[in-house]
Short mmCIF file of C-alpha atoms and ligand atoms in Angstrom, two decimals:
data_model
loop_
_atom_site.label_atom_id
_atom_site.label_comp_id
_atom_site.label_asym_id
_atom_site.label_seq_id
_atom_site.Cartn_x
_atom_site.Cartn_y
_atom_site.Cartn_z
CA UNK A 1 21.80 40.88 -44.18
CA UNK A 2 24.73 42.47 -42.34
CA UNK A 3 26.10 42.02 -38.83
CA UNK A 4 24.38 45.25 -37.80
CA UNK A 5 20.96 43.79 -38.74
CA UNK A 6 21.59 40.83 -36.46
CA UNK A 7 23.00 43.06 -33.67
CA UNK A 8 19.88 45.25 -33.77
CA UNK A 9 17.66 42.19 -33.50
CA UNK A 10 19.63 40.91 -30.50
CA UNK A 11 19.31 44.33 -28.87
CA UNK A 12 15.53 44.19 -29.29
CA UNK A 13 15.48 40.75 -27.70
CA UNK A 14 17.68 41.96 -24.81
CA UNK A 15 15.31 44.87 -24.19
CA UNK A 16 12.34 42.46 -24.06
CA UNK A 17 14.09 40.19 -21.52
CA UNK A 18 14.46 42.85 -18.87
CA UNK A 19 17.76 43.45 -17.04
CA UNK A 20 17.61 40.17 -15.08
CA UNK A 21 16.62 37.96 -18.02
CA UNK A 22 18.67 35.54 -20.12
CA UNK A 23 17.70 33.97 -23.45
CA UNK A 24 19.10 30.81 -24.97
CA UNK A 25 18.53 29.70 -28.58
CA UNK A 26 20.09 26.70 -30.24
CA UNK A 27 20.43 26.06 -33.93
CA UNK A 28 18.99 22.90 -35.52
CA UNK A 29 20.80 19.57 -35.07
CA UNK A 30 22.03 17.59 -38.05
CA UNK A 31 19.52 14.92 -39.08
CA UNK A 32 20.74 11.45 -40.03
CA UNK A 33 19.30 10.12 -43.29
CA UNK A 34 20.80 6.66 -43.21
CA UNK A 35 23.93 5.23 -41.59
CA UNK A 36 26.53 8.02 -41.68
CA UNK A 37 24.76 10.17 -44.31
CA UNK A 38 22.90 13.21 -43.04
CA UNK A 39 20.08 15.16 -44.67
CA UNK A 40 21.21 18.42 -46.23
CA UNK A 41 21.73 20.74 -43.26
CA UNK A 42 19.26 23.55 -42.59
CA UNK A 43 19.82 25.94 -39.65
CA UNK A 44 17.10 26.85 -37.16
CA UNK A 45 15.27 29.99 -38.33
CA UNK A 46 15.15 31.71 -34.90
CA UNK A 47 18.87 31.16 -34.38
CA UNK A 48 19.72 32.39 -37.86
CA UNK A 49 17.48 35.44 -37.45
CA UNK A 50 19.68 36.54 -34.55
CA UNK A 51 23.15 35.54 -35.78
CA UNK A 52 23.30 34.87 -39.53
CA UNK A 53 25.48 31.91 -38.50
CA UNK A 54 24.87 28.77 -40.54
CA UNK A 55 27.00 26.12 -38.82
CA UNK A 56 25.39 23.30 -36.83
CA UNK A 57 26.19 22.69 -33.15
CA UNK A 58 25.80 26.30 -32.04
CA UNK A 59 23.96 28.06 -29.21
CA UNK A 60 23.36 31.76 -28.65
CA UNK A 61 22.91 33.35 -25.25
CA UNK A 62 21.59 36.91 -24.90
CA UNK A 63 21.46 38.63 -21.54
CA UNK A 64 19.30 41.54 -20.49
CA UNK A 65 22.30 43.88 -20.39
CA UNK A 66 22.60 43.44 -24.18
CA UNK A 67 25.56 41.03 -24.22
CA UNK A 68 25.61 38.12 -26.70
CA UNK A 69 27.62 34.95 -26.24
CA UNK A 70 27.99 32.23 -28.85
CA UNK A 71 28.88 28.60 -28.26
CA UNK A 72 30.11 27.01 -31.48
CA UNK A 73 32.09 24.07 -32.81
CA UNK A 74 35.82 24.43 -32.03
CA UNK A 75 38.43 24.44 -34.75
CA UNK A 76 39.50 20.86 -35.48
CA UNK A 77 41.69 20.24 -38.49
CA UNK A 78 40.80 16.58 -38.81
CA UNK A 79 37.02 17.20 -38.70
CA UNK A 80 37.42 20.16 -41.05
CA UNK A 81 39.19 17.94 -43.59
CA UNK A 82 36.12 15.67 -43.62
CA UNK A 83 33.20 18.00 -42.93
CA UNK A 84 34.39 21.44 -43.96
CA UNK A 85 35.45 24.77 -42.53
CA UNK A 86 34.48 25.83 -39.00
CA UNK A 87 34.58 29.43 -37.87
CA UNK A 88 35.58 28.50 -34.32
CA UNK A 89 35.13 30.51 -31.09
CA UNK A 90 38.36 32.51 -31.47
CA UNK A 91 37.29 34.12 -34.76
CA UNK A 92 33.54 34.27 -34.04
CA UNK A 93 33.30 37.58 -32.12
CA UNK A 94 34.96 39.62 -34.85
CA UNK A 95 33.32 37.74 -37.72
CA UNK A 96 29.78 37.87 -36.32
CA UNK A 97 29.89 41.02 -34.20
CA UNK A 98 29.06 39.23 -30.95
CA UNK A 99 30.62 39.93 -27.56
CA UNK A 100 32.11 36.55 -26.63
CA UNK A 101 32.36 32.98 -27.90
CA UNK A 102 33.21 29.62 -26.40
CA UNK A 103 33.53 26.08 -27.60
CA UNK A 104 30.20 24.20 -27.83
CA UNK A 105 31.63 21.62 -25.42
CA UNK A 106 31.70 24.26 -22.65
CA UNK A 107 27.94 24.93 -22.78
CA UNK A 108 26.94 22.71 -19.86
CA UNK A 109 29.73 23.95 -17.60
CA UNK A 110 29.25 27.67 -18.35
CA UNK A 111 25.44 27.95 -18.53
CA UNK A 112 24.88 27.50 -14.76
CA UNK A 113 27.28 30.40 -14.15
CA UNK A 114 25.50 32.56 -16.73
CA UNK A 115 22.10 31.73 -15.21
CA UNK A 116 23.09 32.35 -11.60
CA UNK A 117 21.39 35.36 -9.96
CA UNK A 118 18.98 35.93 -12.85
CA UNK A 119 15.25 36.28 -12.60
CA UNK A 120 14.10 34.49 -15.78
CA UNK A 121 15.40 32.16 -18.45
CA UNK A 122 13.79 32.52 -21.89
CA UNK A 123 13.95 29.95 -24.68
CA UNK A 124 11.67 28.83 -27.53
CA UNK A 125 9.12 26.45 -25.96
CA UNK A 126 8.31 23.18 -27.74
CA UNK A 127 10.33 23.99 -30.85
CA UNK A 128 13.86 22.83 -30.18
CA UNK A 129 13.66 19.20 -29.10
CA UNK A 130 15.50 18.49 -25.86
CA UNK A 131 16.20 22.13 -24.95
CA UNK A 132 13.76 22.01 -22.02
CA UNK A 133 15.75 19.12 -20.54
CA UNK A 134 19.06 20.95 -21.01
CA UNK A 135 17.65 24.06 -19.33
CA UNK A 136 16.37 21.95 -16.43
CA UNK A 137 19.86 20.48 -16.03
CA UNK A 138 21.46 23.95 -15.93
CA UNK A 139 18.88 25.17 -13.41
CA UNK A 140 19.52 22.12 -11.24
CA UNK A 141 23.20 23.02 -11.23
CA UNK A 142 22.38 26.59 -10.12
CA UNK A 143 20.03 25.26 -7.44
CA UNK A 144 22.81 23.11 -6.00
CA UNK A 145 24.67 26.34 -5.23
CA UNK A 146 21.76 28.09 -3.53
CA UNK A 147 23.10 27.28 -0.09
CA UNK A 148 26.24 29.24 -1.00
CA UNK A 149 24.10 32.30 -1.74
CA UNK A 150 23.35 31.80 -5.44
CA UNK A 151 19.89 32.83 -6.69
CA UNK A 152 18.16 30.44 -9.08
CA UNK A 153 15.93 31.90 -11.85
CA UNK A 154 12.29 31.63 -10.80
CA UNK A 155 10.71 31.99 -14.22
CA UNK A 156 10.90 30.16 -17.51
CA UNK A 157 9.47 32.22 -20.35
CA UNK A 158 8.67 31.40 -23.98
CA UNK A 159 11.05 33.28 -26.25
CA UNK A 160 8.77 32.58 -29.23
CA UNK A 161 6.41 35.23 -27.88
CA UNK A 162 9.14 37.83 -28.47
CA UNK A 163 10.72 36.47 -31.64
CA UNK A 164 7.48 35.62 -33.47
CA UNK A 165 6.27 39.20 -33.22
CA UNK A 166 9.63 40.47 -34.47
CA UNK A 167 9.73 38.05 -37.40
CA UNK A 168 6.15 38.71 -38.41
CA UNK A 169 6.91 42.20 -39.74
CA UNK A 170 9.65 42.12 -42.35
CA UNK A 171 12.02 45.08 -42.60
CA UNK A 172 13.26 46.56 -45.88
CA UNK A 173 16.27 44.22 -46.09
CA UNK A 174 14.14 41.15 -45.51
CA UNK A 175 11.59 42.32 -48.08
CA UNK A 176 14.39 42.80 -50.62
CA UNK A 177 15.59 39.20 -50.13
CA UNK A 178 12.02 37.89 -50.37
CA UNK A 179 11.44 39.80 -53.62
CA UNK A 180 14.55 38.20 -55.10
CA UNK A 181 13.52 34.75 -53.87
CA UNK A 182 10.09 35.14 -55.48
CA UNK A 183 11.62 36.32 -58.75
CA UNK A 184 13.86 33.27 -58.95
CA UNK A 185 10.95 30.96 -58.17
CA UNK A 186 8.78 32.64 -60.80
CA UNK A 187 11.48 31.97 -63.39
CA UNK A 188 11.47 28.32 -62.35
CA UNK A 189 7.71 28.11 -62.94
CA UNK A 190 8.00 29.74 -66.38
CA UNK A 191 10.74 27.31 -67.29
CA UNK A 192 8.71 24.29 -66.16
CA UNK A 193 5.64 25.42 -68.14
CA UNK A 194 7.70 25.85 -71.27
CA UNK A 195 9.33 22.46 -70.93
CA UNK A 196 5.95 20.76 -70.53
CA UNK A 197 4.62 22.35 -73.72
CA UNK A 198 7.83 21.60 -75.63
CA UNK A 199 7.93 17.94 -74.60
CA UNK A 200 4.25 17.36 -75.34
CA UNK A 201 4.54 19.04 -78.73
CA UNK A 202 7.50 16.80 -79.55
CA UNK A 203 5.53 13.73 -78.45
CA UNK A 204 8.05 13.00 -75.68
CA UNK A 205 7.35 11.10 -72.50
CA UNK A 206 7.10 14.07 -70.09
CA UNK A 207 6.98 13.22 -66.40
CA UNK A 208 6.47 15.18 -63.20
CA UNK A 209 10.15 14.75 -62.33
CA UNK A 210 11.20 16.45 -65.55
CA UNK A 211 9.45 19.63 -64.41
CA UNK A 212 10.85 19.22 -60.89
CA UNK A 213 14.34 19.19 -62.41
CA UNK A 214 13.61 22.44 -64.28
CA UNK A 215 12.52 24.14 -61.07
CA UNK A 216 15.61 23.03 -59.19
CA UNK A 217 17.87 24.07 -62.07
CA UNK A 218 16.47 27.60 -62.08
CA UNK A 219 16.51 27.86 -58.27
CA UNK A 220 20.19 26.94 -58.06
CA UNK A 221 21.05 29.06 -61.09
CA UNK A 222 19.58 32.02 -59.20
CA UNK A 223 21.75 31.37 -56.15
CA UNK A 224 19.10 29.71 -54.00
CA UNK A 225 20.42 27.20 -51.49
CA UNK A 226 17.53 24.75 -51.84
CA UNK A 227 13.76 24.58 -52.31
CA UNK A 228 11.91 26.13 -49.38
CA UNK A 229 9.79 22.95 -49.15
CA UNK A 230 9.35 19.76 -51.16
CA UNK A 231 8.15 20.84 -54.60
CA UNK A 232 4.68 19.70 -55.60
CA UNK A 233 4.47 18.81 -59.28
CA UNK A 234 1.10 17.16 -59.74
CA UNK A 235 -0.14 15.92 -63.11
CA UNK A 236 -3.86 15.42 -63.67
CA UNK A 237 -5.77 13.94 -60.72
CA UNK A 238 -2.67 14.17 -58.48
CA UNK A 239 -3.47 17.88 -58.13
CA UNK A 240 -6.38 16.91 -55.87
CA UNK A 241 -3.89 15.55 -53.32
CA UNK A 242 -2.96 18.70 -51.41
CA UNK A 243 0.44 17.51 -50.17
CA UNK A 244 1.43 15.53 -53.26
CA UNK A 245 5.17 15.56 -54.09
CA UNK A 246 6.76 15.52 -57.53
CA UNK A 247 6.56 11.90 -58.62
CA UNK A 248 6.83 10.06 -61.90
CA UNK A 249 3.31 10.41 -63.31
CA UNK A 250 3.14 11.13 -67.04
CA UNK A 251 1.88 14.54 -68.22
CA UNK A 252 -1.08 13.82 -70.49
CA UNK A 253 -2.43 15.84 -73.35
CA UNK A 254 -5.67 17.43 -72.17
CA UNK A 255 -4.83 17.34 -68.45
CA UNK A 256 -3.66 20.08 -66.12
CA UNK A 257 -0.43 20.26 -64.15
CA UNK A 258 -0.28 21.93 -60.72
CA UNK A 259 3.12 23.12 -59.52
CA UNK A 260 3.56 24.45 -55.98
CA UNK A 261 7.24 25.26 -55.58
CA UNK A 262 9.44 28.01 -54.24
CA UNK A 263 13.09 28.48 -53.53
CA UNK A 264 14.75 29.49 -50.28
CA UNK A 265 17.20 32.33 -50.66
CA UNK A 266 19.50 33.50 -47.85
CA UNK A 267 17.19 31.89 -45.33
CA UNK A 268 13.90 33.27 -46.73
CA UNK A 269 11.19 31.23 -48.43
CA UNK A 270 9.04 31.88 -51.46
CA UNK A 271 5.89 29.90 -52.18
CA UNK A 272 4.25 29.97 -55.62
CA UNK A 273 1.57 27.79 -57.20
CA UNK A 274 0.53 27.81 -60.83
CA UNK A 275 -1.79 25.45 -62.67
CA UNK A 276 -1.53 25.09 -66.42
CA UNK A 277 -2.59 22.76 -69.23
CA UNK A 278 0.16 20.23 -69.97
CA UNK A 279 -0.21 20.88 -73.70
CA UNK A 280 -0.57 24.66 -73.36
CA UNK A 281 -4.33 24.94 -74.09
CA UNK A 282 -7.09 24.91 -71.44
CA UNK A 283 -10.21 22.85 -72.24
CA UNK A 284 -13.66 24.42 -71.67
CA UNK A 285 -14.32 22.92 -68.21
CA UNK A 286 -10.71 23.54 -67.13
CA UNK A 287 -10.93 27.15 -68.22
CA UNK A 288 -14.24 27.69 -66.41
CA UNK A 289 -12.80 26.54 -63.10
CA UNK A 290 -9.45 28.24 -63.71
CA UNK A 291 -11.05 31.62 -64.36
CA UNK A 292 -13.14 31.17 -61.22
CA UNK A 293 -10.08 30.51 -59.05
CA UNK A 294 -8.27 33.46 -60.68
CA UNK A 295 -11.25 35.74 -59.97
CA UNK A 296 -11.36 34.57 -56.36
CA UNK A 297 -7.67 35.33 -56.03
CA UNK A 298 -8.21 38.84 -57.40
CA UNK A 299 -10.90 39.40 -54.78
CA UNK A 300 -8.50 38.21 -52.08
CA UNK A 301 -5.73 40.49 -53.35
CA UNK A 302 -8.14 43.44 -53.27
CA UNK A 303 -8.94 42.60 -49.63
CA UNK A 304 -5.27 42.53 -48.56
CA UNK A 305 -4.08 45.83 -47.10
CA UNK A 306 -2.95 47.36 -43.82
CA UNK A 307 -5.87 47.61 -41.42
CA UNK A 308 -7.73 44.63 -42.88
CA UNK A 309 -7.93 41.37 -40.94
CA UNK A 310 -5.92 38.27 -41.88
CA UNK A 311 -9.20 36.45 -42.58
CA UNK A 312 -10.52 39.13 -44.98
CA UNK A 313 -8.78 37.69 -48.09
CA UNK A 314 -10.14 34.24 -47.20
CA UNK A 315 -13.67 35.55 -46.80
CA UNK A 316 -13.40 37.43 -50.12
CA UNK A 317 -12.18 34.25 -51.83
CA UNK A 318 -15.00 32.14 -50.43
CA UNK A 319 -17.65 34.61 -51.61
CA UNK A 320 -16.42 34.42 -55.21
CA UNK A 321 -15.86 30.66 -55.16
CA UNK A 322 -19.26 29.95 -53.62
CA UNK A 323 -21.08 31.99 -56.27
CA UNK A 324 -18.94 30.46 -59.02
CA UNK A 325 -19.51 26.89 -57.86
CA UNK A 326 -23.26 27.52 -58.21
CA UNK A 327 -22.86 29.22 -61.59
CA UNK A 328 -20.78 26.46 -63.19
CA UNK A 329 -22.90 23.72 -61.65
CA UNK A 330 -20.36 22.20 -59.27
CA UNK A 331 -22.96 22.81 -56.57
CA UNK A 332 -26.64 22.26 -57.23
CA UNK A 333 -28.83 25.23 -56.23
CA UNK A 334 -31.76 22.90 -55.63
CA UNK A 335 -29.76 21.06 -53.01
CA UNK A 336 -27.65 23.75 -51.37
CA UNK A 337 -29.65 26.95 -51.95
CA UNK A 338 -28.14 30.35 -52.77
CA UNK A 339 -24.68 31.76 -52.23
CA UNK A 340 -25.37 32.76 -48.61
CA UNK A 341 -26.43 29.19 -47.82
CA UNK A 342 -23.30 27.81 -49.49
CA UNK A 343 -21.17 30.03 -47.25
CA UNK A 344 -23.28 29.56 -44.12
CA UNK A 345 -23.32 25.76 -44.42
CA UNK A 346 -19.75 25.63 -45.78
CA UNK A 347 -20.96 23.61 -48.78
CA UNK A 348 -17.97 24.92 -50.78
CA UNK A 349 -15.69 22.91 -48.43
CA UNK A 350 -16.10 19.79 -50.58
CA UNK A 351 -14.05 21.55 -53.28
CA UNK A 352 -12.11 24.17 -51.26
CA UNK A 353 -10.87 22.75 -47.98
CA UNK A 354 -7.90 24.93 -47.02
CA UNK A 355 -7.28 28.48 -45.95
CA UNK A 356 -6.46 31.21 -48.45
CA UNK A 357 -3.05 31.98 -47.00
CA UNK A 358 -0.43 31.88 -44.28
CA UNK A 359 2.45 34.02 -43.09
CA UNK A 360 5.56 33.66 -45.21
CA UNK A 361 9.13 34.41 -44.14
CA UNK A 362 12.13 32.39 -43.03
CA UNK A 363 9.77 29.41 -42.75
CA UNK A 364 7.31 28.74 -45.53
CA UNK A 365 4.53 28.55 -42.96
CA UNK A 366 6.10 31.33 -40.97
CA UNK A 367 5.70 32.07 -37.30
CA UNK A 368 3.45 34.80 -35.94
CA UNK A 369 0.11 34.79 -34.18
CA UNK A 370 -2.99 34.79 -36.36
CA UNK A 371 -4.95 36.36 -33.51
CA UNK A 372 -4.91 40.13 -32.94
CA UNK A 373 -2.81 40.49 -29.75
CA UNK A 374 -4.83 43.41 -28.45
CA UNK A 375 -8.02 41.33 -28.66
CA UNK A 376 -7.03 37.88 -27.42
CA UNK A 377 -9.60 38.12 -24.62
CA UNK A 378 -12.53 38.65 -26.99
CA UNK A 379 -13.72 35.08 -27.48
CA UNK A 380 -16.88 34.18 -29.38
CA UNK A 381 -18.32 30.75 -30.06
CA UNK A 382 -20.02 29.26 -33.08
CA UNK A 383 -21.14 25.80 -34.12
CA UNK A 384 -19.38 24.39 -37.17
CA UNK A 385 -22.12 23.43 -39.67
CA UNK A 386 -20.21 20.41 -40.98
CA UNK A 387 -18.78 18.80 -37.84
CA UNK A 388 -21.24 20.19 -35.27
CA UNK A 389 -18.24 21.11 -33.09
CA UNK A 390 -18.26 24.30 -31.04
CA UNK A 391 -15.42 26.50 -32.35
CA UNK A 392 -13.90 29.27 -30.28
CA UNK A 393 -13.04 32.35 -32.31
CA UNK A 394 -10.78 35.23 -31.43
CA UNK A 395 -10.51 38.35 -33.60
CA UNK A 396 -8.18 37.72 -36.52
CA UNK A 397 -4.89 39.56 -36.83
CA UNK A 398 -4.96 43.09 -38.20
CA UNK A 399 -2.57 43.35 -41.15
CA UNK A 400 0.30 45.84 -40.94
CA UNK A 401 2.76 47.06 -43.58
CA UNK A 402 5.68 44.65 -43.88
CA UNK A 403 3.75 41.51 -43.02
CA UNK A 404 4.12 38.93 -45.79
CA UNK A 405 1.47 36.34 -46.59
CA UNK A 406 0.45 34.00 -49.37
CA UNK A 407 -2.82 34.30 -51.28
CA UNK A 408 -3.67 30.84 -52.55
CA UNK A 409 -7.25 29.91 -53.40
CA UNK A 410 -8.02 26.64 -55.19
CA UNK A 411 -10.65 24.17 -56.33
CA UNK A 412 -10.17 20.40 -56.14
CA UNK A 413 -12.82 18.18 -57.69
CA UNK A 414 -12.76 14.56 -56.64
CA UNK A 415 -15.29 12.38 -58.45
CA UNK A 416 -18.42 11.95 -56.32
CA UNK A 417 -22.11 11.39 -56.88
CA UNK A 418 -23.75 14.53 -58.23
CA UNK A 419 -20.48 16.17 -59.28
CA UNK A 420 -20.60 16.93 -63.04
CA UNK A 421 -18.30 14.54 -64.86
CA UNK A 422 -16.46 17.12 -67.02
CA UNK A 423 -14.96 18.61 -63.82
CA UNK A 424 -13.79 15.30 -62.34
CA UNK A 425 -10.16 15.17 -61.18
CA UNK A 426 -9.48 18.82 -61.94
CA UNK A 427 -7.31 20.40 -59.25
CA UNK A 428 -6.41 24.08 -59.49
CA UNK A 429 -4.53 26.38 -57.13
CA UNK A 430 -3.07 29.81 -57.79
CA UNK A 431 -0.67 31.09 -55.15
CA UNK A 432 1.17 34.40 -54.90
CA UNK A 433 3.28 36.04 -52.22
CA UNK A 434 2.16 39.45 -50.99
CA UNK A 435 3.85 42.14 -48.92
CA UNK A 436 1.23 44.19 -47.06
CA UNK A 437 1.44 47.93 -47.73
CA UNK A 438 -0.53 50.91 -46.38
CA UNK A 439 -2.84 51.00 -49.37
CA UNK A 440 -2.90 47.38 -50.52
CA UNK A 441 -0.29 44.76 -51.16
CA UNK A 442 2.70 44.17 -53.41
CA UNK A 443 2.59 40.84 -55.25
CA UNK A 444 6.22 39.80 -55.45
CA UNK A 445 5.70 36.54 -57.33
CA UNK A 446 4.06 37.75 -60.53
CA UNK A 447 7.14 37.08 -62.66
CA UNK A 448 5.07 34.12 -63.79
CA UNK A 449 1.66 35.00 -65.28
CA UNK A 450 -1.68 34.10 -63.77
CA UNK A 451 -4.20 34.94 -66.49
CA UNK A 452 -5.17 31.91 -68.57
CA UNK A 453 -4.54 33.73 -71.88
CA UNK A 454 -1.07 34.79 -70.76
CA UNK A 455 -0.18 31.26 -69.69
CA UNK A 456 -1.34 29.91 -73.04
CA UNK A 457 0.69 32.59 -74.87
CA UNK A 458 3.80 31.80 -72.80
CA UNK A 459 3.48 28.09 -73.55
CA UNK A 460 2.98 28.71 -77.28
CA UNK A 461 6.30 30.56 -77.64
N1 LIG B 1 3.60 25.03 -50.28
C1 LIG B 1 2.92 25.02 -49.05
C2 LIG B 1 1.79 25.91 -49.05
O1 LIG B 1 1.40 26.39 -50.09
O2 LIG B 1 1.25 26.23 -48.03
MN1 MN B 2 1.46 28.43 -49.32
MN1 MN B 3 2.56 26.62 -51.80
#
C-alpha cells in the first residue's frame, strides 16, 4: 500500500464528515503481558487503514476540509535505544503524506482548539477503550470557552459507520495483499500435513505443537508479521472444541487433525481450515463425513457471487449437510423426518452449530454490516425452533465484487445417545477465503488441496 492509497481513504472520510466535521482515530495501546513485558504490538486496524503507520501512541485527526493531522511519539534517543526507532512529528508529514504532525503529548492541549467551532466530532464508538472519555474532556474544554464566543460541537457521530463500509469492499491493492497472505498460509498447511505424515510413518511422537511450529515457520518465511489469530491445531476429539488452540495432544494413527490457521500479511488476515488424517489415510466413517462437508462447501461456493445474499452460502451448506446427515445416519429419519424437517427444526445444529462464513480483511472477523443497508427497516420475526426465542430478521447483505468472506462448513460429532459410534469425536471443518466477483467468487486459499484424494496423495509424497 502506498501513501496515495492512504491519502485517498482519508479524502473519502473527509467527504463523509461534511465541512464542519472532525474525525479522531487512535491506534491500539500496548498491552502488558507481565511486569514490564508487553504482548507483541499490533496496531488498530482503522488507524492503519488510514495511515499505514505502525507505531503505538499515535492519533489521527481528519477535518472536513480534507486536512490530516497526526499526533505521534516524539523523537527520544534514550527511549529509542531501548524500544526502537520512532518516526517523530518532524519527519511524519513527508514520510506519511499527511498535512501536519505534533507530539502525542500535545493531544489534550490542541484537540479543544481543533474542535472549536465545529458541528460534529466523529470517532469509532465502543471500539477504542477510553476514547469516549478523552473526547468528553476535549469537549468540556471547548465548552469552557463558549462565553468567549466559541461554538462547541453539538453532535457525536460513530466513525465506524463510515469506515466499516469502506473496509468492506477491498480494492485491487488490498485484494493483491490478501491473495499473497492466503498463498503463504496455504503453504503452511501443506507443510504441516506433510510433517504429520512423516512423523507418524517414522513412529515419532508427533504433537499438536509440532504442526503449530511448521505453520509459524512458513508464515514467517513468507514475510508475514504474525498469525492473524491463535492457530487451532486440534488432534482427534479436540477438533470438536471450536475455539481450541494448538496444545500438546499426541497425533494418533487413525485419528483426524483439524488445523485452522492463517497468517497476517501487511495488516491483512487470511483464515484457512483443513482437516486431514494424521497418518495420511481417511478411514471409512471419516471419509463419509469429510466428503459430505466438502460437498456442502462446494454448494456454498456455487452460491457466492455478486447479487447473492450473505446468507445464501450458509443456506446452501445447510441443505447439503442436512440431507447428508440423514443419508449417513447421523440423524435418524424416524425421529427427525425428512430434509425439510431437519432444516425447519434446525436438527442439524447438534453437529453444525456455527455460520458458514464471515467477512475477512484487516481483522479476521472483519468489520462491515451483515444487513443490507438499503433494507434495514424491513424487519420480520420468526420463532427459533430450538430456543423458542423470537428472532428479529433483517434482509441479509447483498454481496458485491471486492467483498471478501470465508466459506467454512463443518461437522462436529460429540458422543451422545443415538449418535452412531463410528462417528464419535470426529470434527471436520473446511475453510477457504473467497473474493466476490461479478460471476462468482475467486478462492484465494486453494494452494492447499481440499479433495480427500488429493490430501492423501500429498501426504503420501
Ligand atoms: N479462525 C476463526 C474463524 O474461522 O472464524
Ligand atoms: Mn473463519
Ligand atoms: Mn478459521
